[in-house]
């Protein structure tokens, strides 16, 4: 934390907050893209579950909820 505080003092508090916001938004963006890819993969794979006498819509909702909770 000392190094972080020293760097913040060096570049200024406003610049540090801007950098933090940028990093946070960038990270959230990447995580959201990964989530959307996982949901697309789920959409493709849930069709196969219909062959196992499972309702694809229920499977998609349940698995999608699990994936979203993992994101959080």
XYZ file of C-alpha atoms in Angstrom:
72
model
C 0.000 0.000 0.000
C 2.899 2.343 0.616
C 4.004 2.022 -2.994
C 0.442 2.700 -4.193
C 0.150 5.773 -1.963
C 3.524 7.022 -3.174
C 2.509 6.582 -6.800
C -0.811 8.330 -6.111
C 1.066 11.229 -4.574
C 3.356 11.335 -7.606
C 0.649 11.358 -10.301
C -2.102 13.044 -8.325
C -5.323 11.850 -6.775
C -7.526 12.768 -9.754
C -5.312 10.896 -12.224
C -5.242 7.895 -9.903
C -9.069 7.838 -9.680
C -9.315 8.086 -13.480
C -6.896 5.184 -13.867
C -8.863 3.138 -11.321
C -12.119 3.806 -13.181
C -10.541 2.874 -16.493
C -9.126 -0.376 -15.110
C -12.425 -1.271 -13.447
C -14.479 -0.605 -16.585
C -12.010 -2.467 -18.768
C -12.075 -5.467 -16.433
C -15.877 -5.470 -16.289
C -16.007 -5.239 -20.073
C -13.763 -8.280 -20.503
C -15.710 -10.253 -17.892
C -19.005 -9.356 -19.593
C -17.671 -10.442 -22.987
C -16.576 -13.750 -21.446
C -20.033 -14.122 -19.916
C -21.737 -13.503 -23.258
C -19.500 -16.099 -24.898
C -20.354 -18.585 -22.140
C -24.065 -17.911 -22.651
C -23.694 -18.453 -26.400
C -21.896 -21.724 -25.752
C -24.651 -22.710 -23.321
C -27.274 -21.866 -25.930
C -25.590 -24.225 -28.368
C -25.063 -27.028 -25.875
C -28.476 -26.913 -24.206
C -30.093 -28.129 -27.417
C -28.424 -31.485 -26.886
C -30.062 -31.810 -23.481
C -33.444 -32.082 -25.173
C -32.361 -35.528 -26.315
C -32.040 -36.454 -22.640
C -35.721 -35.616 -22.082
C -34.916 -32.303 -20.421
C -36.689 -29.031 -21.174
C -34.077 -26.897 -22.985
C -35.608 -23.618 -21.790
C -35.518 -24.677 -18.134
C -31.972 -25.983 -18.556
C -30.889 -22.705 -20.203
C -32.432 -20.594 -17.439
C -30.950 -22.677 -14.624
C -27.488 -22.962 -16.130
C -27.530 -19.306 -17.239
C -28.330 -18.229 -13.695
C -25.463 -20.341 -12.368
C -23.061 -18.805 -14.897
C -24.226 -15.274 -14.026
C -23.781 -15.916 -10.294
C -20.259 -17.117 -11.023
C -19.619 -13.819 -12.832
C -20.612 -11.848 -9.752
